[in-house]
GROMACS .gro file of C-alpha atoms in nm:
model
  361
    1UNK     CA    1  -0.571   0.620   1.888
    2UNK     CA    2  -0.206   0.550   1.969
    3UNK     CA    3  -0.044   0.473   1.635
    4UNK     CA    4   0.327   0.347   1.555
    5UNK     CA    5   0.433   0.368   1.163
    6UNK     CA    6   0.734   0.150   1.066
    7UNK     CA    7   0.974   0.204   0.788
    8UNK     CA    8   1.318   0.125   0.730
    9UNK     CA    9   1.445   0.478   0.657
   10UNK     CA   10   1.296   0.845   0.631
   11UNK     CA   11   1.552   0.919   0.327
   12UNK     CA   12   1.360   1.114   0.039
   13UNK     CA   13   1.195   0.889  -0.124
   14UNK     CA   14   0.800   0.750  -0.210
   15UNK     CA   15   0.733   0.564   0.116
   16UNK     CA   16   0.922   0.833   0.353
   17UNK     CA   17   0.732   1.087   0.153
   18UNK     CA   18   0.360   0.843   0.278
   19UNK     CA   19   0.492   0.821   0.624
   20UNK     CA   20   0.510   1.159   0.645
   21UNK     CA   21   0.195   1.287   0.495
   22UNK     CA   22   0.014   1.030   0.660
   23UNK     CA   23   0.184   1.146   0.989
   24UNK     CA   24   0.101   1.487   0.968
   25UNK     CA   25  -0.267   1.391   0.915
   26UNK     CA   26  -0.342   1.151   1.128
   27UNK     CA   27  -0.171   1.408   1.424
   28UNK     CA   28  -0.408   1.699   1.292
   29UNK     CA   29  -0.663   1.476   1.342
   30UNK     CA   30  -0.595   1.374   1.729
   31UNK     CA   31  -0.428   1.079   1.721
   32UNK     CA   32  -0.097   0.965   1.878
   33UNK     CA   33   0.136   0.936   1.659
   34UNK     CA   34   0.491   0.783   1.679
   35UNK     CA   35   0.657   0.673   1.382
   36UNK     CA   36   1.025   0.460   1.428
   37UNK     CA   37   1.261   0.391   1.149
   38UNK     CA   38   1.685   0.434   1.097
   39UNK     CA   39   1.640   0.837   1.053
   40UNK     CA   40   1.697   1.029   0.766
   41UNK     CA   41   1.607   1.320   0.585
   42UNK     CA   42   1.268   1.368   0.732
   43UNK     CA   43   1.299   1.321   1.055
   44UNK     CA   44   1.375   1.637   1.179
   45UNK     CA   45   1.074   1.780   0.925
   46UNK     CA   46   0.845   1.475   1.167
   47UNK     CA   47   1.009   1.617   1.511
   48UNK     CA   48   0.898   1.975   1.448
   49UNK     CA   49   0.544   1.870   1.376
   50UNK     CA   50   0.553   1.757   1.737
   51UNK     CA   51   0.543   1.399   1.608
   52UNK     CA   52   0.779   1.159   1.835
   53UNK     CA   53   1.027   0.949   1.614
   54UNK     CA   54   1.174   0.567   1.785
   55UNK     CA   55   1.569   0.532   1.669
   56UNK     CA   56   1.586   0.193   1.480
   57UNK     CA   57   1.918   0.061   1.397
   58UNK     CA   58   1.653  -0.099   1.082
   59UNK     CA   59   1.878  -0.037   0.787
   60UNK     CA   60   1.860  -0.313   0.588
   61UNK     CA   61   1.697  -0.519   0.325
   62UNK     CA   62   1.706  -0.894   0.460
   63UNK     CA   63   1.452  -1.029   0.677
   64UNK     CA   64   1.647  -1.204   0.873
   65UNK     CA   65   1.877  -0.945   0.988
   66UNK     CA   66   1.973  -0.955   1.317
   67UNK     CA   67   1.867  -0.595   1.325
   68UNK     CA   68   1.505  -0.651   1.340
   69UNK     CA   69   1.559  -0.905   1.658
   70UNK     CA   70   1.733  -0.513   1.813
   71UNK     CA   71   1.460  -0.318   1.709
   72UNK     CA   72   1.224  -0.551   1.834
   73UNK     CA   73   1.359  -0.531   2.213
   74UNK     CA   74   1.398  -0.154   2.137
   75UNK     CA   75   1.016  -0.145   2.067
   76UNK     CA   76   0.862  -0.389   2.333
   77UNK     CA   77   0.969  -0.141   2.564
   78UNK     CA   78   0.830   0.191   2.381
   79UNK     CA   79   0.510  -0.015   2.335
   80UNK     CA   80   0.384  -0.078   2.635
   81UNK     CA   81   0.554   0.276   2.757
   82UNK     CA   82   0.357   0.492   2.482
   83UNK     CA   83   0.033   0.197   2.486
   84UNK     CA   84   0.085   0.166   2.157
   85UNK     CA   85  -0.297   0.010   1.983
   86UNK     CA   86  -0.180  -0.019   1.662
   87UNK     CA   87   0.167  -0.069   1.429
   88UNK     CA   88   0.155   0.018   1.039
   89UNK     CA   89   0.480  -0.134   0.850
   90UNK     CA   90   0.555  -0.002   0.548
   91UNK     CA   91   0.799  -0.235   0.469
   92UNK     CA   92   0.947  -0.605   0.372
   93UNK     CA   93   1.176  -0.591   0.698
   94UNK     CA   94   0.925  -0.402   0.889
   95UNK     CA   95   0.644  -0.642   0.836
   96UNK     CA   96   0.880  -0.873   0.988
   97UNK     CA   97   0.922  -0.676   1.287
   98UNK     CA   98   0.577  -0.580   1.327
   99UNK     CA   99   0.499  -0.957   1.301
  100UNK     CA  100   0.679  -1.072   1.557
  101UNK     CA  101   0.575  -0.806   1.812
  102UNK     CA  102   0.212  -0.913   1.713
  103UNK     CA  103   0.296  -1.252   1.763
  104UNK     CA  104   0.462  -1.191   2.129
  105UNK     CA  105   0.281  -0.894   2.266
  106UNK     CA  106  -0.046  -0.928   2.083
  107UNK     CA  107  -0.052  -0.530   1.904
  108UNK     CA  108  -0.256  -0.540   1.552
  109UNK     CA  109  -0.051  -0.436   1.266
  110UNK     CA  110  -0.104  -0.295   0.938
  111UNK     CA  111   0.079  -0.296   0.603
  112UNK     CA  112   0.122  -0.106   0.302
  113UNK     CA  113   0.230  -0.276  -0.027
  114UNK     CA  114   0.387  -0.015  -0.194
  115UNK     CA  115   0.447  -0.157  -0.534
  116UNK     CA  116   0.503  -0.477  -0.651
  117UNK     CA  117   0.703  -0.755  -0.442
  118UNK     CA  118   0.887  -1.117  -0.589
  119UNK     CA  119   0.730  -1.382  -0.502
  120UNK     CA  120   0.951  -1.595  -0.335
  121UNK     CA  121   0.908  -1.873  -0.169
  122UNK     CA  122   0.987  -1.750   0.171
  123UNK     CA  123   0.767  -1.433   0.154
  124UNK     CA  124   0.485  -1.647   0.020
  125UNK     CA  125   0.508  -1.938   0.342
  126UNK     CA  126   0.572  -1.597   0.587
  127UNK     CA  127   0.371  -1.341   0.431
  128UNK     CA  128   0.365  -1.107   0.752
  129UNK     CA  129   0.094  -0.891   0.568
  130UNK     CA  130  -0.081  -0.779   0.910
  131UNK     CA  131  -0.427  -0.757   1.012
  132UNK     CA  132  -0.523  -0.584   0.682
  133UNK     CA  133  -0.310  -0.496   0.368
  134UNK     CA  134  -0.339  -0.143   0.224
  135UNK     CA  135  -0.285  -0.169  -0.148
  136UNK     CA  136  -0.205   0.203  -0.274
  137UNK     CA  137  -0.334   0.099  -0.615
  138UNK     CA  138  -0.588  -0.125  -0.819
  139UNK     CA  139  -0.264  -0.267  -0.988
  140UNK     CA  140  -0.083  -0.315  -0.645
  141UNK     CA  141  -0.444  -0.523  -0.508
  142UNK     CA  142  -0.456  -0.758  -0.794
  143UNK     CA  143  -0.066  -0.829  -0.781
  144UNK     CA  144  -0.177  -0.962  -0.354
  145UNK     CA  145  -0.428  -1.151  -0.429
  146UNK     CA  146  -0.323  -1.297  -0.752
  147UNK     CA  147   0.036  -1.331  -0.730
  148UNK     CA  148  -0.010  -1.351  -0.305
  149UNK     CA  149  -0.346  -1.552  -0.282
  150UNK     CA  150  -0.477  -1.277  -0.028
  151UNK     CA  151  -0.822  -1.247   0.058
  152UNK     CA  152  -1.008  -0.981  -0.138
  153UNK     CA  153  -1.176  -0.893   0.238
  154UNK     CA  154  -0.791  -0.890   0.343
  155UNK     CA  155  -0.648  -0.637   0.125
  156UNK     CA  156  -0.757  -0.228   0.130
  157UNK     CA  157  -0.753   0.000  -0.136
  158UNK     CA  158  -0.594   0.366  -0.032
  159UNK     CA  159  -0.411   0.532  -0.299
  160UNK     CA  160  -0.161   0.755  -0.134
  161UNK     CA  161  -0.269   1.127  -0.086
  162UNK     CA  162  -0.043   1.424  -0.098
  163UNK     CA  163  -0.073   1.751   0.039
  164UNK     CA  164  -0.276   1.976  -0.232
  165UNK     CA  165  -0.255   2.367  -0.249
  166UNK     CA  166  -0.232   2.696  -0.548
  167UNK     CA  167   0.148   2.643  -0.742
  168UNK     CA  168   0.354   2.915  -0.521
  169UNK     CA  169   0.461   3.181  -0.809
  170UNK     CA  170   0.858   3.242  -0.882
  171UNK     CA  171   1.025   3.452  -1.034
  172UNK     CA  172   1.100   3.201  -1.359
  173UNK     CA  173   1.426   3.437  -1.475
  174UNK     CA  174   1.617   3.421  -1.115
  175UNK     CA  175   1.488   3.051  -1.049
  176UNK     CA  176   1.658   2.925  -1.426
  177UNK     CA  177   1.970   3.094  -1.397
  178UNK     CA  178   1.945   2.971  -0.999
  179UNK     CA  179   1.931   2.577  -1.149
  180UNK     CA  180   2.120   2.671  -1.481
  181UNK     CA  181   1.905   2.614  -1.724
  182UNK     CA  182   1.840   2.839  -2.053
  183UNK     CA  183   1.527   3.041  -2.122
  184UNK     CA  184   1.355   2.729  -2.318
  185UNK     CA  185   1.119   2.392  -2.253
  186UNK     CA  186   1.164   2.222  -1.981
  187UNK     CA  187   1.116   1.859  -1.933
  188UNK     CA  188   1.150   1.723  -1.597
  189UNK     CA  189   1.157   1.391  -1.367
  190UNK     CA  190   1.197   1.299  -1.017
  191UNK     CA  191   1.255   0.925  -0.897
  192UNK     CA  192   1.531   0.714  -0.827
  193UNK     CA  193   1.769   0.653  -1.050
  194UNK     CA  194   1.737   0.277  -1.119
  195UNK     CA  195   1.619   0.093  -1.424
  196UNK     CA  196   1.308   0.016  -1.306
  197UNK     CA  197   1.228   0.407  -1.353
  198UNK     CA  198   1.304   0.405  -1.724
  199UNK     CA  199   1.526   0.723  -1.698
  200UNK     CA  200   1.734   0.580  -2.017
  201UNK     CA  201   1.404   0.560  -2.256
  202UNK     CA  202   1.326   0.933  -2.160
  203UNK     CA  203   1.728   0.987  -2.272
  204UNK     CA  204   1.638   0.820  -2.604
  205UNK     CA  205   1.297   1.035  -2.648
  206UNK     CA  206   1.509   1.340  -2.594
  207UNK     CA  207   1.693   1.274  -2.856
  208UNK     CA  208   1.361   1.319  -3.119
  209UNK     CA  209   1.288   1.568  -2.861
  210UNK     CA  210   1.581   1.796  -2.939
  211UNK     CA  211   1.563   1.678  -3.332
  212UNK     CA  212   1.259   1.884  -3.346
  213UNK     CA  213   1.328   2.174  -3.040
  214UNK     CA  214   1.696   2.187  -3.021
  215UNK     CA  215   1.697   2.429  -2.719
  216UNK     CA  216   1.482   2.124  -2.496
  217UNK     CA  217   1.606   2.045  -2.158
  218UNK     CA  218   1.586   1.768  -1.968
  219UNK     CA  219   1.607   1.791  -1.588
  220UNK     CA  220   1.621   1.472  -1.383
  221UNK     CA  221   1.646   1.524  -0.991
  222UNK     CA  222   1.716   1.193  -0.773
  223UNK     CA  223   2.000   0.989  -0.714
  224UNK     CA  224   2.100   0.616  -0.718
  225UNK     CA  225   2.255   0.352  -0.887
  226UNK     CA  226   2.190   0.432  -1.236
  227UNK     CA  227   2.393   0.778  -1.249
  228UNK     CA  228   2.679   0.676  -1.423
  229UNK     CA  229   2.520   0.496  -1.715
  230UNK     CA  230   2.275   0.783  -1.722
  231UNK     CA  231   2.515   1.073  -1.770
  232UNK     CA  232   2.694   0.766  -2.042
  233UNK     CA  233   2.389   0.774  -2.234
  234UNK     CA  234   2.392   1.132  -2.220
  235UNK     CA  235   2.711   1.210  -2.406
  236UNK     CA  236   2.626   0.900  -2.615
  237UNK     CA  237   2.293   1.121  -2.752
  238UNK     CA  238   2.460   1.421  -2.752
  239UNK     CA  239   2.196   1.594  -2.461
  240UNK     CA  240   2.525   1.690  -2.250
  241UNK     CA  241   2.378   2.097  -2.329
  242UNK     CA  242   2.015   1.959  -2.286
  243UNK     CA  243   2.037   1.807  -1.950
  244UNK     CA  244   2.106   1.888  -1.571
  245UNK     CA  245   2.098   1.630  -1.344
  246UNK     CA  246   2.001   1.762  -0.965
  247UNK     CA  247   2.036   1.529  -0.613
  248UNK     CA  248   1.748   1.426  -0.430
  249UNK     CA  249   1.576   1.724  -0.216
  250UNK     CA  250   1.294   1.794  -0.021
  251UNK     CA  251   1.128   2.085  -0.090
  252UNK     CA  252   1.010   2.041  -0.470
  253UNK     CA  253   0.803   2.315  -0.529
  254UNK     CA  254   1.075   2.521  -0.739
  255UNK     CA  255   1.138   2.269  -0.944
  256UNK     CA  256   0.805   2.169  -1.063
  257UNK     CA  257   0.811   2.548  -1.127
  258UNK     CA  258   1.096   2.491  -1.377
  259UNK     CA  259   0.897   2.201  -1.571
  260UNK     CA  260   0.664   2.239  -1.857
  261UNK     CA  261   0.622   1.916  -1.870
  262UNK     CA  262   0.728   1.630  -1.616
  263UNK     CA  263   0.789   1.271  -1.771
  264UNK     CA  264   0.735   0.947  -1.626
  265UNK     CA  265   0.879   0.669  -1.834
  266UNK     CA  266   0.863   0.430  -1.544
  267UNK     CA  267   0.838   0.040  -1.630
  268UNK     CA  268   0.625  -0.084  -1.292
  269UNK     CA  269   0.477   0.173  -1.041
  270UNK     CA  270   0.319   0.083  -0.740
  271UNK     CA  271   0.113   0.442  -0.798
  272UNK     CA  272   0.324   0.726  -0.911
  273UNK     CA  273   0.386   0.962  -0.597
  274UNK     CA  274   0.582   1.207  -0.806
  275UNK     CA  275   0.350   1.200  -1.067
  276UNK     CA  276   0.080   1.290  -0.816
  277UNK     CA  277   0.264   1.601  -0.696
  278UNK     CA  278   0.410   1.721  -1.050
  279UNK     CA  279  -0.011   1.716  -1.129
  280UNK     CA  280  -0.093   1.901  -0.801
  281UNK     CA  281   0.193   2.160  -0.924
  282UNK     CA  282   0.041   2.236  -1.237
  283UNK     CA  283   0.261   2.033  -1.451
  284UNK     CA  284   0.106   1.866  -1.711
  285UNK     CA  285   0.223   1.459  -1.738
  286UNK     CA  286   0.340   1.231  -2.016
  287UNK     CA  287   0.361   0.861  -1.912
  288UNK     CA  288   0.404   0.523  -1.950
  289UNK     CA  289   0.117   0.319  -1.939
  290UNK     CA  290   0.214   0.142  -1.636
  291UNK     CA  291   0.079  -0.026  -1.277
  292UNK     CA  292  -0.068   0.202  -1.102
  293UNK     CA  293   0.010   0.506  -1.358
  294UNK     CA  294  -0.350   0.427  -1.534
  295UNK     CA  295  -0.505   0.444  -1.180
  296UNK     CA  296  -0.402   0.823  -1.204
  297UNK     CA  297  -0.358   0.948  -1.576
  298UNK     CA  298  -0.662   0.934  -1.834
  299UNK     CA  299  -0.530   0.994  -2.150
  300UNK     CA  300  -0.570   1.332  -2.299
  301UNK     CA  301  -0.808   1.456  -1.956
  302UNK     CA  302  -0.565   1.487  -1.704
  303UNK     CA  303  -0.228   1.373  -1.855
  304UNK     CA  304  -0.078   1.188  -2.190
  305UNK     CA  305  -0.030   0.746  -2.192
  306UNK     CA  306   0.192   0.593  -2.373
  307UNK     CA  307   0.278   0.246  -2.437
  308UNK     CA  308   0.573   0.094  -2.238
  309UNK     CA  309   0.910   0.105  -2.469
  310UNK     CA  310   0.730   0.315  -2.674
  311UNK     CA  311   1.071   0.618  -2.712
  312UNK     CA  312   0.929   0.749  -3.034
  313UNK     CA  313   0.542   0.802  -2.925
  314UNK     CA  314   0.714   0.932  -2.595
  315UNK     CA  315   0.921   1.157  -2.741
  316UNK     CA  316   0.569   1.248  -2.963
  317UNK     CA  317   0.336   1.336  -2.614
  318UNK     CA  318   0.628   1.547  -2.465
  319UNK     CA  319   0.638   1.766  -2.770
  320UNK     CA  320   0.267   1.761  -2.815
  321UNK     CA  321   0.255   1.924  -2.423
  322UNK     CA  322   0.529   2.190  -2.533
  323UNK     CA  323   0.375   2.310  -2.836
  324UNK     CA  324   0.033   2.283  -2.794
  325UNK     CA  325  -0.033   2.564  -2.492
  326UNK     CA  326  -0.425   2.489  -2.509
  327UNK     CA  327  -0.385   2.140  -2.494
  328UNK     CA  328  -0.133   2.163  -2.193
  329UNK     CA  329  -0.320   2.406  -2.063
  330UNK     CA  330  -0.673   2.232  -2.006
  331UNK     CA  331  -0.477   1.887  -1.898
  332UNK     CA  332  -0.319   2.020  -1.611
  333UNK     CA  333  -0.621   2.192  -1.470
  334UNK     CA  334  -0.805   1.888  -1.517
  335UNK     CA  335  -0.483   1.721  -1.342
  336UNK     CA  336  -0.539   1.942  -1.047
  337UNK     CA  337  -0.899   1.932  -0.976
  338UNK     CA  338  -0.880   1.509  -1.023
  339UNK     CA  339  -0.606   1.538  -0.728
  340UNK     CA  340  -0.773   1.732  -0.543
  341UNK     CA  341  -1.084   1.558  -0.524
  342UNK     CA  342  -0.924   1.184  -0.502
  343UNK     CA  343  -0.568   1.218  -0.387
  344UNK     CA  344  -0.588   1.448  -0.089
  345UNK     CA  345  -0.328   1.369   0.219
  346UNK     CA  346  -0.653   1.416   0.457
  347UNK     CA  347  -0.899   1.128   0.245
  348UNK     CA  348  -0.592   0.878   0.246
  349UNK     CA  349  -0.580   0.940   0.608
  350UNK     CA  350  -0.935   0.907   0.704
  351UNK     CA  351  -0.945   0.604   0.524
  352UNK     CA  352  -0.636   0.452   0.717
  353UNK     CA  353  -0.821   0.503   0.965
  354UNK     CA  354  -1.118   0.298   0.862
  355UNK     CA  355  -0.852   0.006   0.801
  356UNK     CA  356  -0.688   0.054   1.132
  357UNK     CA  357  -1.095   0.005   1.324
  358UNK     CA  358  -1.146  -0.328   1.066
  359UNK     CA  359  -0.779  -0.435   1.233
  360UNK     CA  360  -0.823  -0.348   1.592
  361UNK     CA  361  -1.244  -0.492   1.526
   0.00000   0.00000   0.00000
């Protein structure tokens, strides 16, 4: 099958992180696979997996960006060149696009709804949701067809699959004096640093955190709009000597090494892609209770739930997962085993797959 995947970027991030896992899949499994976006961090990680990447000048959020009537022309051509059978858009804009070359050259497209969209007027009149909608979550499926009025027939459930292998062993003394952090707990979190993460309700937990082990650290990796009222809060709560803050990166698998426990005090999640790898790492999870979070985490199995807002019982499952080696201990081999068997990169492409035949059917 000759397959193009459309996102706006390939910056570090949830979706670029899908893209290319569901790439790298669907190529091991014989299909042609091109995948066209505005570039970023992995696309050079894409080009040396032998998988051809389409420059987009797609960088931007509005739908009616001129940019998408560019890409568009840039595409028609690369279409018919590359007999392109099927187009999977990943996002609001490239819905858009992959609507309109539907529309005019009559190519099947796909989405993926990867969290939770407004619903405003003009997305609910154009919806541009493809042949079939993958929904990476039960939470993300009910928000199309109740918020969306999609067809249950219309919309797919995938959850998103990572890549799943044995936590590579480090030396922990070089790798904590490499990041800077003390010989003590770690807590740790990757995402974005916007509200919508809840990065400032893990600040407050830290501070009952550190009431109770002063030597706690806090490591947050990710960047974004939020930085500045994040390292605020910090010297507000006194963490300044608790907490490094580390840019977005690619490889991960040193610090998930570094964590003891990784927090996710997110307020809506479309699934939790972090929180998928942090539980493939052998890092046991404390979480909100959140979208697509109680698709993943069952309390005191495979992880620790908390109630949304809830800084004091957060602050409470953190510490339980640093004191309590037994009970950390059995969670995040239960954690691993559950991703194994459900979240694999190679059962969320095989079941693309299935959705791409129901589209092209």
């Amino acid at each position: 099958m000759n397959i193009l995947i459309l996102t706006t970027h390939l910056n570090f991030g949830g979706i670029s992180s899908y893209v290319f896992n569901l790439a790298r899949e669907l190529k091991k499994n014989g299909d042609n696979v091109f995948v066209g976006s505005s570039g970023g961090d992995l696309k050079k990680e894409l080009l040396n997996l032998g998988i051809e990447h389409i420059d987009l000048n797609i960088r931007t959020k509005s739908e009616l960006s001129p940019k998408i009537i560019l890409s568009f022309f840039t595409l028609k051509r690369a279409i018919f060149e590359k007999n392109i059978q099927i187009i999977h858009a990943q996002t609001r804009v490239t819905q858009v696009l992959a609507y309109l070359l539907n529309r005019f050259l009559g190519v099947p497209y796909v989405s993926t709804c990867h969290g939770y969209f407004r619903p405003r007027r003009l997305r609910k009149i154009f919806g541009c949701w493809g042949n079939r909608v993958i929904a990476i979550s039960e939470a993300v499926s009910k928000h199309l067809i109740d918020d969306f009025k999609l067809s249950s027939e219309k919309v797919k459930l995938v959850y998103n699959g990572i890549r799943v292998k044995r936590r590579a062993e480090f030396n922990q003394k070089q790798l904590r004096h490499k990041f800077g952090l003390k010989d003590a707990p770690v807590a740790g979190i990757v995402a974005r640093l916007s509200p919508v993460k809840g990065h400032k309700y893990l600040l407050e937990a830290m501070r009952y955190v550190t009431s109770t082990r002063v030597d706690a650290q806090l490591l947050i990796v990710g960047d974004g709009p939020s930085k500045q009222e994040l390292v605020n809060l910090t010297e507000k709560f006194n963490l300044k000597e608790n907490l490094i803050f580390i840019p977005s990166r690619g490889n991960l698998e040193e610090i998930f090494a570094l964590m003891n426990v990784y927090v996710s005090p997110s307020l809506q999640e479309g699934l939790g892609l972090s929180v998928l790898e942090a539980m493939a790492n052998y890092v046991p999870v404390a979480a909100y209770a959140s979208g697509g979070i109680k698709d993943i985490i069952k309390h005191e199995i495979n992880g620790l739930l908390v109630e949304p807002f809830a800084v004091k019982d957060l602050a409470g499952a953190i510490l339980r997962l640093i004191i309590d080696e037994e009970l950390a201990s059995s969670i995040k081999e239960a954690a691993y085993n559950f991703v194994k068997e459900k979240f694999s990169a190679e059962k969320m492409a095989q079941e693309t797959i299935e959705v791409y035949k129901e589209a092209l059917g």
